[in-house]
Coordinates of C-alpha atoms (C1' of nucleotides) and ligand atoms in Angstrom, one line a residue:
Chain J
X1348 CA 36.2 5.2 17.6
X1349 CA 38.5 8.0 18.7
X1350 CA 42.0 7.6 17.4
X1351 CA 45.3 9.0 18.8
X1352 CA 45.4 11.5 15.9
X1353 CA 41.9 12.8 16.7
X1354 CA 42.9 13.2 20.3
X1355 CA 45.8 15.3 19.3
X1356 CA 43.6 17.5 17.1
X1357 CA 41.1 18.0 19.9
X1358 CA 43.9 18.8 22.4
X1359 CA 45.4 21.4 20.0
X1360 CA 42.0 23.1 19.3
X1361 CA 41.3 23.2 23.0
X1362 CA 44.6 24.9 23.8
X1363 CA 44.4 27.3 20.9
X1364 CA 40.8 28.4 21.6
X1365 CA 41.5 29.7 25.1
X1366 CA 37.9 30.1 26.2
X1367 CA 35.5 30.5 23.3
X1368 CA 37.2 32.0 20.2
X1369 CA 37.2 30.2 16.9
X1370 CA 40.3 28.4 15.8
X1371 CA 41.5 28.6 12.2
X1372 CA 42.7 25.8 10.0
X1373 CA 46.1 27.3 9.6
X1374 CA 46.6 27.8 13.3
X1375 CA 46.0 24.1 13.9
X1376 CA 48.2 23.2 11.0
X1377 CA 51.0 25.3 12.2
X1378 CA 50.7 24.1 15.8
X1379 CA 50.7 20.5 14.8
X1380 CA 53.1 20.8 11.9
X1381 CA 50.8 19.2 9.4
X1382 CA 49.4 20.7 6.2
X1383 CA 46.3 22.8 6.2
X1384 CA 44.7 20.2 3.8
X1385 CA 45.2 17.5 6.5
X1386 CA 43.6 19.7 9.0
X1387 CA 40.5 20.3 6.9
X1388 CA 40.2 16.5 6.4
X1389 CA 40.3 15.7 10.0
X1390 CA 38.1 18.6 11.0
X1391 CA 35.3 17.3 8.8
X1392 CA 35.6 14.0 10.4
X1393 CA 35.5 15.4 14.0
X1394 CA 32.6 17.6 13.0
X1395 CA 30.7 14.6 11.7
X1396 CA 31.3 12.9 15.1
X1397 CA 29.9 15.9 16.9
X1398 CA 33.1 16.8 18.6
X1399 CA 33.4 20.3 17.2
X1400 CA 31.4 22.8 15.2
X1401 CA 32.8 23.7 11.9
X1402 CA 31.8 26.5 9.5
X1403 CA 33.7 26.0 6.2
X1404 CA 36.3 28.8 5.8
X1405 CA 35.5 30.2 9.3
X1406 CA 37.2 28.0 11.8
X1407 CA 36.2 25.5 14.5
X1408 CA 35.0 25.5 18.0
X1409 CA 34.8 22.4 20.3
X1410 CA 31.5 21.1 21.4
X1411 CA 31.1 20.0 25.0
X1412 CA 31.9 16.4 24.0
X1413 CA 35.1 17.6 22.2
X1414 CA 36.1 19.6 25.2
X1415 CA 35.7 16.7 27.5
X1416 CA 38.0 14.5 25.5
X1417 CA 40.6 17.3 25.1
X1418 CA 40.6 17.9 28.9
X1419 CA 41.1 14.2 29.5
X1420 CA 44.1 14.1 27.3
X1421 CA 45.5 17.3 28.8
X1422 CA 45.0 15.8 32.2
X1423 CA 47.0 12.7 31.1
X1424 CA 49.7 14.9 29.7
X1425 CA 50.3 17.1 32.7
X1426 CA 50.0 14.4 35.3
X1427 CA 52.5 12.4 33.3
X1428 CA 54.9 15.3 33.1
X1429 CA 54.7 15.8 36.8
X1430 CA 55.0 12.0 37.5
X1431 CA 58.1 11.8 35.3
X1432 CA 59.7 14.6 37.2
X1433 CA 58.7 14.0 40.7
X1434 CA 58.6 10.2 40.9
X1435 CA 60.9 9.0 38.2
X1436 CA 63.5 11.7 38.3
X1437 CA 63.3 13.1 34.8
X1438 CA 64.5 16.7 34.2
X1439 CA 61.8 19.1 33.2
X1440 CA 63.1 19.5 29.6
X1441 CA 62.6 15.8 28.7
X1442 CA 59.0 15.2 29.9
X1443 CA 57.0 17.0 27.3
X1444 CA 57.9 14.6 24.4
X1445 CA 57.6 11.6 26.6
X1446 CA 54.1 12.7 27.8
X1447 CA 53.0 13.4 24.2
X1448 CA 53.3 9.8 23.4
X1449 CA 52.2 8.3 26.7
X1450 CA 49.1 10.5 27.0
X1451 CA 47.2 8.4 24.4
X1452 CA 47.9 4.9 25.8
X1453 CA 47.6 5.0 29.6
X1454 CA 44.5 3.6 31.2
X1455 CA 42.2 5.4 33.6
X1456 CA 43.7 3.4 36.4
X1457 CA 47.2 4.5 35.4
X1458 CA 46.0 8.1 35.5
X1459 CA 44.4 7.6 38.9
X1460 CA 47.4 5.9 40.4
X1461 CA 49.7 8.7 39.2
X1462 CA 47.3 11.3 40.7
X1463 CA 47.3 9.5 44.0
X1464 CA 51.1 9.1 44.1
X1465 CA 51.4 12.8 43.5
X1466 CA 48.8 13.8 46.1
X1467 CA 46.3 15.0 43.5
X1468 CA 48.3 17.9 42.2
X1469 CA 47.0 20.9 40.4
X1470 CA 49.9 22.1 38.3
X1471 CA 52.5 20.4 36.2
X1472 CA 56.3 21.1 36.3
X1473 CA 56.0 24.0 33.9
X1474 CA 53.2 25.7 35.9
X1475 CA 50.3 24.6 33.7
X1476 CA 47.0 23.8 35.5
X1477 CA 46.1 20.1 35.6
X1478 CA 42.4 19.6 34.8
X1479 CA 40.5 17.8 37.5
X1480 CA 39.2 14.3 36.8
X1481 CA 35.9 15.6 35.4
X1482 CA 36.4 19.3 35.8
X1483 CA 37.2 22.0 33.4
X1484 CA 40.4 23.9 33.2
X1485 CA 40.3 27.6 33.5
X1486 CA 43.6 28.4 31.9
X1487 CA 44.1 32.1 32.7
X1488 CA 45.8 34.0 30.0
X1489 CA 48.8 35.5 31.6
X1490 CA 51.2 38.0 29.9
X1491 CA 54.7 37.2 28.9
X1492 CA 57.6 38.8 30.7
X1493 CA 58.1 41.1 27.6
X1494 CA 55.0 43.0 28.7
X1495 CA 56.2 43.8 32.2
X1496 CA 57.3 47.4 32.6
X1497 CA 60.9 48.2 33.4
X1498 CA 61.2 48.6 37.2
X1499 CA 58.3 46.2 38.0
X1500 CA 58.5 42.8 39.4
X1501 CA 56.3 39.8 38.5
X1502 CA 55.9 36.2 39.5
X1503 CA 56.4 33.4 37.0
X1504 CA 53.2 31.4 36.5
X1505 CA 54.2 29.0 33.7
X1506 CA 56.8 28.6 31.0
X1507 CA 56.4 27.1 27.5
X1508 CA 57.3 23.4 27.7
X1509 CA 57.8 22.4 24.2
X1510 CA 61.4 23.4 23.6
X1511 CA 63.9 21.3 25.7
X1512 CA 66.8 23.7 25.1
X1513 CA 64.8 26.7 26.2
X1514 CA 63.8 24.8 29.4
X1515 CA 67.4 23.9 30.2
X1516 CA 68.3 27.6 29.8
X1517 CA 65.5 28.8 32.0
X1518 CA 66.4 26.3 34.6
X1519 CA 69.9 27.6 34.6
X1520 CA 68.7 31.1 35.1
X1521 CA 66.5 29.9 38.0
X1522 CA 63.3 30.8 36.1
X1523 CA 60.5 28.4 37.2
X1524 CA 56.9 28.7 38.3
X1525 CA 56.7 31.0 41.4
X1526 CA 60.0 32.6 40.8
X1527 CA 59.9 36.4 41.4
X1528 CA 61.6 38.3 38.6
X1529 CA 62.4 42.0 38.6
X1530 CA 62.6 43.6 35.2
X1531 CA 65.4 46.1 35.8
X1532 CA 65.4 47.5 32.3
X1533 CA 64.5 46.7 28.7
X1534 CA 66.9 47.7 25.9
X1535 CA 65.3 49.3 22.9
X1536 CA 65.1 48.0 19.3
X1537 CA 64.0 44.6 20.6
X1538 CA 67.1 44.5 22.8
X1539 CA 67.6 42.2 25.8
X1540 CA 65.8 42.5 29.1
X1541 CA 67.9 43.1 32.2
X1542 CA 66.4 40.8 34.9
X1543 CA 67.1 40.5 38.6
X1544 CA 66.4 37.0 39.9
X1545 CA 67.3 36.1 43.4
X1546 CA 69.9 38.9 43.8
X1547 CA 71.6 38.1 40.5
X1548 CA 71.3 40.0 37.2
X1549 CA 70.9 38.4 33.8
X1550 CA 70.4 39.6 30.3
X1551 CA 67.9 37.6 28.2
X1552 CA 66.5 38.0 24.7
X1553 CA 63.0 38.9 24.0
X1554 CA 62.5 35.5 22.6
X1555 CA 63.4 33.9 25.9
X1556 CA 61.2 36.4 27.8
X1557 CA 58.3 35.5 25.4
X1558 CA 58.4 31.9 26.8
X1559 CA 57.9 33.1 30.4
X1560 CA 54.3 33.9 31.5
X1561 CA 53.9 36.0 34.6
X1562 CA 51.3 37.7 36.8
X1563 CA 52.1 41.2 38.0
X1564 CA 52.3 41.6 41.8
X1565 CA 48.9 41.9 43.3
X1566 CA 47.2 39.8 40.6
X1567 CA 48.6 36.4 41.0
X1568 CA 46.5 33.4 40.1
X1569 CA 43.5 32.4 42.2
Chain L
X73 CA 61.1 3.1 10.0
X74 CA 60.0 0.5 12.4
X75 CA 56.3 0.7 13.4
X76 CA 54.4 -0.4 16.4
X77 CA 52.8 -3.2 14.4
X78 CA 56.2 -4.4 13.2
X79 CA 57.4 -4.5 16.8
X80 CA 54.5 -6.6 17.7
X81 CA 55.2 -9.1 14.9
X82 CA 58.8 -9.3 15.9
X83 CA 58.0 -9.9 19.5
X84 CA 55.5 -12.6 18.6
X85 CA 57.9 -14.4 16.4
X86 CA 60.6 -14.2 19.0
X87 CA 58.4 -15.7 21.7
X88 CA 57.0 -18.4 19.4
X89 CA 60.4 -19.5 18.0
X90 CA 61.8 -20.5 21.4
X91 CA 65.4 -20.8 20.4
X92 CA 65.8 -21.6 16.7
X93 CA 62.7 -23.3 15.2
X94 CA 60.9 -21.8 12.3
X95 CA 57.6 -20.1 13.0
X96 CA 54.6 -20.6 10.7
X97 CA 52.3 -18.0 9.3
X98 CA 49.3 -19.5 11.0
X99 CA 51.0 -19.7 14.4
X100 CA 51.7 -15.9 14.2
X101 CA 48.2 -15.3 12.9
X102 CA 46.6 -17.2 15.7
X103 CA 48.8 -15.6 18.4
X104 CA 48.1 -12.1 17.2
X105 CA 44.5 -12.6 16.2
X106 CA 44.9 -11.4 12.7
X107 CA 44.4 -13.2 9.4
X108 CA 47.1 -15.3 7.8
X109 CA 47.0 -13.0 4.8
X110 CA 47.9 -10.1 6.9
X111 CA 50.8 -12.0 8.4
X112 CA 52.1 -12.9 4.9
X113 CA 52.0 -9.2 4.0
X114 CA 53.9 -8.1 7.1
X115 CA 56.4 -10.9 6.9
X116 CA 57.4 -9.9 3.4
X117 CA 58.0 -6.4 4.6
X118 CA 60.1 -7.5 7.6
X119 CA 62.1 -9.8 5.4
X120 CA 62.8 -7.0 3.0
X121 CA 64.1 -5.0 5.9
X122 CA 66.4 -7.8 6.9
X123 CA 64.7 -8.4 10.3
X124 CA 63.8 -12.0 9.5
X125 CA 64.5 -14.8 7.0
X126 CA 61.5 -16.0 5.1
X127 CA 61.1 -19.0 2.8
X128 CA 57.7 -18.8 1.2
X129 CA 55.4 -21.5 2.5
X130 CA 58.0 -22.6 5.1
X131 CA 57.8 -20.1 7.9
X132 CA 60.2 -17.5 9.3
X133 CA 63.1 -17.1 11.6
X134 CA 64.4 -13.8 13.1
X135 CA 67.8 -12.4 12.0
X136 CA 70.1 -11.0 14.7
X137 CA 68.7 -7.6 13.9
X138 CA 65.1 -8.8 14.3
X139 CA 66.0 -10.6 17.6
X140 CA 67.5 -7.4 19.0
X141 CA 64.4 -5.4 18.4
X142 CA 62.2 -8.2 19.8
X143 CA 64.3 -8.4 23.0
X144 CA 64.1 -4.7 23.4
X145 CA 60.3 -4.7 23.3
X146 CA 60.1 -7.7 25.6
X147 CA 62.4 -5.9 28.0
X148 CA 60.1 -2.9 27.9
X149 CA 57.0 -5.1 28.4
X150 CA 58.3 -7.0 31.4
X151 CA 59.9 -4.0 33.1
X152 CA 56.7 -2.2 32.7
X153 CA 54.7 -5.0 34.2
X154 CA 56.9 -5.2 37.2
X155 CA 57.0 -1.4 37.6
X156 CA 53.2 -1.2 37.5
X157 CA 52.9 -3.9 40.2
X158 CA 55.8 -2.9 42.5
X159 CA 55.9 0.9 42.2
X160 CA 52.4 1.8 41.1
X161 CA 50.4 -0.8 43.0
X162 CA 48.6 -2.5 40.1
X163 CA 47.4 -6.0 40.6
X164 CA 49.2 -8.6 38.4
X165 CA 46.1 -9.3 36.3
X166 CA 45.9 -5.8 35.0
X167 CA 49.5 -5.2 33.9
X168 CA 49.7 -7.2 30.7
X169 CA 47.3 -5.1 28.7
X170 CA 48.7 -1.9 30.0
X171 CA 52.3 -3.0 29.2
X172 CA 51.2 -4.1 25.7
X173 CA 50.4 -0.5 24.8
X174 CA 53.1 1.3 26.7
X175 CA 56.0 -1.0 25.5
X176 CA 56.0 0.8 22.1
X177 CA 56.1 4.4 23.3
X178 CA 58.4 4.6 26.2
X179 CA 61.9 6.1 25.7
X180 CA 65.2 4.5 26.6
X181 CA 65.5 6.8 29.5
X182 CA 62.1 5.7 30.8
X183 CA 63.2 2.1 30.5
X184 CA 66.4 2.8 32.4
X185 CA 64.7 4.7 35.2
X186 CA 62.2 1.9 35.7
X187 CA 65.1 -0.6 35.8
X188 CA 66.9 1.5 38.4
X189 CA 63.8 2.1 40.5
X190 CA 63.3 -1.7 40.6
X191 CA 67.0 -2.5 41.4
X192 CA 67.6 -4.0 37.9
X193 CA 65.3 -6.9 38.3
X194 CA 65.5 -10.2 36.3
X195 CA 61.9 -11.5 36.3
X196 CA 58.5 -9.9 35.9
X197 CA 55.5 -10.4 38.1
X198 CA 54.5 -13.6 36.3
X199 CA 57.9 -15.2 36.5
X200 CA 59.1 -14.4 33.0
X201 CA 62.8 -13.5 32.5
X202 CA 63.5 -9.8 31.8
X203 CA 66.1 -9.5 29.0
X204 CA 69.2 -7.5 30.0
X205 CA 69.7 -4.1 28.4
X206 CA 71.7 -5.7 25.5
X207 CA 71.6 -9.3 26.5
X208 CA 69.7 -12.2 25.1
X209 CA 67.0 -13.9 27.0
X210 CA 67.4 -17.6 27.5
X211 CA 63.8 -18.5 28.1
X212 CA 64.0 -22.1 29.4
X213 CA 61.0 -24.2 28.2
X214 CA 59.5 -25.5 31.4
X215 CA 56.7 -28.0 31.6
X216 CA 53.2 -27.3 32.7
X217 CA 51.7 -28.5 35.9
X218 CA 49.7 -31.1 33.9
X219 CA 52.9 -33.0 33.2
X220 CA 53.9 -33.5 36.8
X221 CA 53.4 -37.0 38.1
X222 CA 50.8 -37.6 40.9
X223 CA 52.7 -37.6 44.2
X224 CA 55.5 -35.3 43.0
X225 CA 56.1 -31.7 43.9
X226 CA 57.2 -28.9 41.7
X227 CA 58.1 -25.2 42.0
X228 CA 56.2 -22.6 40.0
X229 CA 58.5 -20.8 37.5
X230 CA 56.0 -18.7 35.6
X231 CA 52.4 -18.4 34.7
X232 CA 50.6 -17.3 31.6
X233 CA 50.0 -13.6 31.9
X234 CA 47.5 -12.9 29.1
X235 CA 44.2 -13.9 30.8
X236 CA 43.3 -11.5 33.7
X237 CA 40.6 -13.8 35.1
X238 CA 42.9 -16.7 35.2
X239 CA 45.5 -14.6 37.0
X240 CA 43.0 -13.6 39.6
X241 CA 42.1 -17.2 40.2
X242 CA 45.7 -18.3 40.5
X243 CA 46.4 -15.5 42.9
X244 CA 43.4 -16.7 45.0
X245 CA 44.9 -20.2 45.0
X246 CA 48.2 -18.9 46.1
X247 CA 49.9 -19.9 42.8
X248 CA 52.7 -17.5 41.9
X249 CA 56.3 -17.8 40.9
X250 CA 58.3 -19.8 43.4
X251 CA 55.3 -21.4 45.0
X252 CA 55.8 -25.1 45.8
X253 CA 52.9 -27.3 44.7
X254 CA 52.4 -31.0 45.4
X255 CA 50.3 -32.8 42.9
X256 CA 48.4 -35.2 45.2
X257 CA 46.5 -36.9 42.4
X258 CA 45.2 -36.5 38.9
X259 CA 41.7 -37.6 38.1
X260 CA 41.3 -39.6 34.8
X261 CA 39.5 -38.6 31.7
X262 CA 41.0 -35.1 31.8
X263 CA 39.7 -34.7 35.3
X264 CA 40.9 -32.2 37.8
X265 CA 44.2 -32.2 39.6
X266 CA 44.3 -32.4 43.4
X267 CA 46.9 -30.0 44.6
X268 CA 48.4 -29.3 47.9
X269 CA 49.6 -25.7 48.3
X270 CA 50.8 -24.5 51.6
X271 CA 48.9 -27.2 53.6
X272 CA 45.7 -26.6 51.7
X273 CA 44.2 -28.8 49.1
X274 CA 42.6 -27.5 45.9
X275 CA 41.0 -29.1 42.8
X276 CA 41.8 -27.4 39.6
X277 CA 41.0 -28.1 36.0
X278 CA 43.6 -29.2 33.4
X279 CA 43.1 -25.9 31.7
X280 CA 44.2 -24.1 34.8
X281 CA 47.1 -26.4 35.3
X282 CA 48.1 -25.8 31.7
X283 CA 48.7 -22.1 32.6
X284 CA 51.2 -22.9 35.3
X285 CA 54.8 -23.7 34.3
X286 CA 57.0 -25.6 36.8
X287 CA 60.4 -27.1 37.4
X288 CA 60.5 -30.5 39.1
X289 CA 62.5 -30.5 42.3
X290 CA 66.2 -30.8 41.7
X291 CA 65.9 -29.1 38.4
X292 CA 64.9 -25.5 39.2
X293 CA 66.1 -22.8 37.0
X294 CA 69.7 -21.6 37.3
Chain D
dA518 C1' 34.7 48.0 -7.2
dA519 C1' 38.4 45.6 -8.8
dT520 C1' 42.6 43.5 -8.0
dT521 C1' 45.9 41.1 -5.3
dA522 C1' 47.1 38.4 -1.4
dT523 C1' 46.0 35.1 1.9
dA524 C1' 43.5 31.3 3.7
dT525 C1' 41.0 27.2 2.9
dT526 C1' 39.2 23.4 0.5
dT527 C1' 39.1 19.8 -3.0
dA528 C1' 41.4 16.4 -5.9
dG529 C1' 44.3 12.9 -6.4
dG530 C1' 48.1 10.1 -4.2
dT531 C1' 51.1 7.5 -0.9
dA532 C1' 52.0 4.6 3.1
dC533 C1' 50.4 1.6 6.6
dT534 C1' 47.6 -2.2 8.4
dC535 C1' 44.1 -4.9 8.2
dC536 C1' 40.3 -7.8 5.8
dT537 C1' 37.8 -11.6 2.7
dA538 C1' 37.8 -14.6 -1.2
dA539 C1' 40.2 -17.1 -4.7
dA540 C1' 44.3 -19.4 -6.2
dT541 C1' 48.3 -22.0 -5.2
dT542 C1' 51.4 -24.9 -2.7
dT543 C1' 52.5 -28.3 0.7
dT544 C1' 51.2 -32.0 3.6
dT545 C1' 48.5 -36.0 4.8
dA546 C1' 45.9 -39.9 3.9
dA547 C1' 43.9 -43.2 1.0
Chain O
dT562 C1' 51.0 -42.1 -6.4
dT563 C1' 47.0 -39.8 -6.4
dA564 C1' 43.3 -37.3 -4.2
dA565 C1' 41.8 -34.7 -0.4
dA566 C1' 42.8 -31.6 3.4
dA567 C1' 45.4 -27.9 5.3
dA568 C1' 48.3 -24.1 5.1
dT569 C1' 49.8 -20.2 2.6
dT570 C1' 49.9 -16.7 -0.7
dT571 C1' 47.9 -13.5 -4.1
dA572 C1' 44.3 -10.3 -5.5
dG573 C1' 41.4 -6.8 -4.6
dG574 C1' 39.6 -3.6 -0.9
dA575 C1' 38.7 -0.8 3.2
dG576 C1' 39.9 2.8 6.8
dT577 C1' 43.2 6.0 8.7
dA578 C1' 46.4 9.8 8.3
dC579 C1' 49.3 12.1 5.9
dC580 C1' 51.1 14.8 1.5
dT581 C1' 51.3 18.2 -2.9
dA582 C1' 49.1 20.8 -6.3
dA583 C1' 45.1 23.0 -8.1
dA584 C1' 40.8 25.3 -7.4
dT585 C1' 38.0 28.4 -4.7
dA586 C1' 36.6 31.5 -1.1
dT587 C1' 37.7 35.3 2.0
dA588 C1' 40.2 39.4 3.4
dA589 C1' 43.1 43.3 2.4
dT590 C1' 44.6 47.0 -0.7
dT591 C1' 44.4 50.1 -4.2
Ligands
LIG3092 MN1 53.7 19.4 27.7
LIG3093 MN1 53.7 21.2 30.9
LIG3094 MN1 52.8 -9.7 29.3
LIG3095 MN1 54.6 -11.1 32.2

DNA sequence: AATTATATTTAGGTACTCCTAAATTTTTAA
DNA sequence: TTAAAAATTTAGGAGTACCTAAATATAATT
């Protein structure tokens, strides 16, 4: 039997491993806000179930079976987020927490009906790709806005969705997926970035910029 | 902290006590399909939390606090059932199980947005009253179709919603809330009932009739 | 290469929810 | 009013998911 907690671990490993790389116990612990000891315990169980490969002291890697479950949960999560925004009228800062609970309990029929109501969408409100019913998810690793050179422009691909306050702030600035941002200048000593968004200039901290993932012009997704 | 299991116990006690009467350990155990010993254990915990009054060996009764939580969960459940049918297109036989899981995890905002989307409805797809946001639920105790005299007619108030197969059969017969049914005759020795529904005659078992709750003409609800 | 720092695992517990079997209380029937 | 039946509680356990503290392994530094 696969429990809700197990689903959360698999989801976390999947999102942390971005492709193939091994994921450490402490990375999982930090991400999930549980102790490293708890992670070790759960990992051993998941490894025994054949959902991930585990080399003691050297991190884990999902098996195909583990990946499949993780993708399913991520599909639930992202479809839910979009459904909550588009159909139910939630603001984008409230949907992550709601989806984190609902993702484990909805049926396949619920998933399918959401997808239909939304016209089988491919990205969630924050710009994250929605895995296809079976299909894998090639989450491209974009750079954050902090890496963009002063003078250059970039297009927002996705934003971190786990901090509601941050999302409200970004919304206020007009920063959402597909927004074009020009980095006018970057102040030294970890100073603020001067951004031009839709004719208006804003100064934002590096912390804020670190939550915004962009593609430089000419190398947008797909 | 109130857990999902506790919510389920409170909901069950609320629905079993219909008004004031005390609810026995075994009634709860049977309804929830757990052992009587498990019920005793949980009851003691809920009593310690002040959510119900418990006299050892003599059953339980919800306190006002316990009732409030039960009503909240029942409101979630019934709004969800209606939302799933009306907005998402589920058939009425699939919604009970889905709602049983979702009822514990949706937020107050989710509840409110469903209610709004549905125009603040007062009954669920099976004819059960939806408790108001704060308000109590006066679930009137209707009789089942088996109690209706041969020759009389009655109006369906609600049907049991926990058996999907039964619901599909009732739907096929055209038996849903507000349907008028004439009991043409009742065969002896627990024999079938001969029903006239919308000009057509049907023979149904007592078991089926026991799932249909009606008000005799002249004494419909409200 | 040895020491120190960091990461990870193991050991021992707690809380929650459920179980079966045995003991006890209440109810029913003789 | 006593004995049998039924209902309920208590005792003892299991599985899940966490935790802290101690032990151990790996990585970094001198
Ligand atoms: Mn999210
Ligand atoms: Mn998202
Ligand atoms: Mn129901
Ligand atoms: Mn119902």
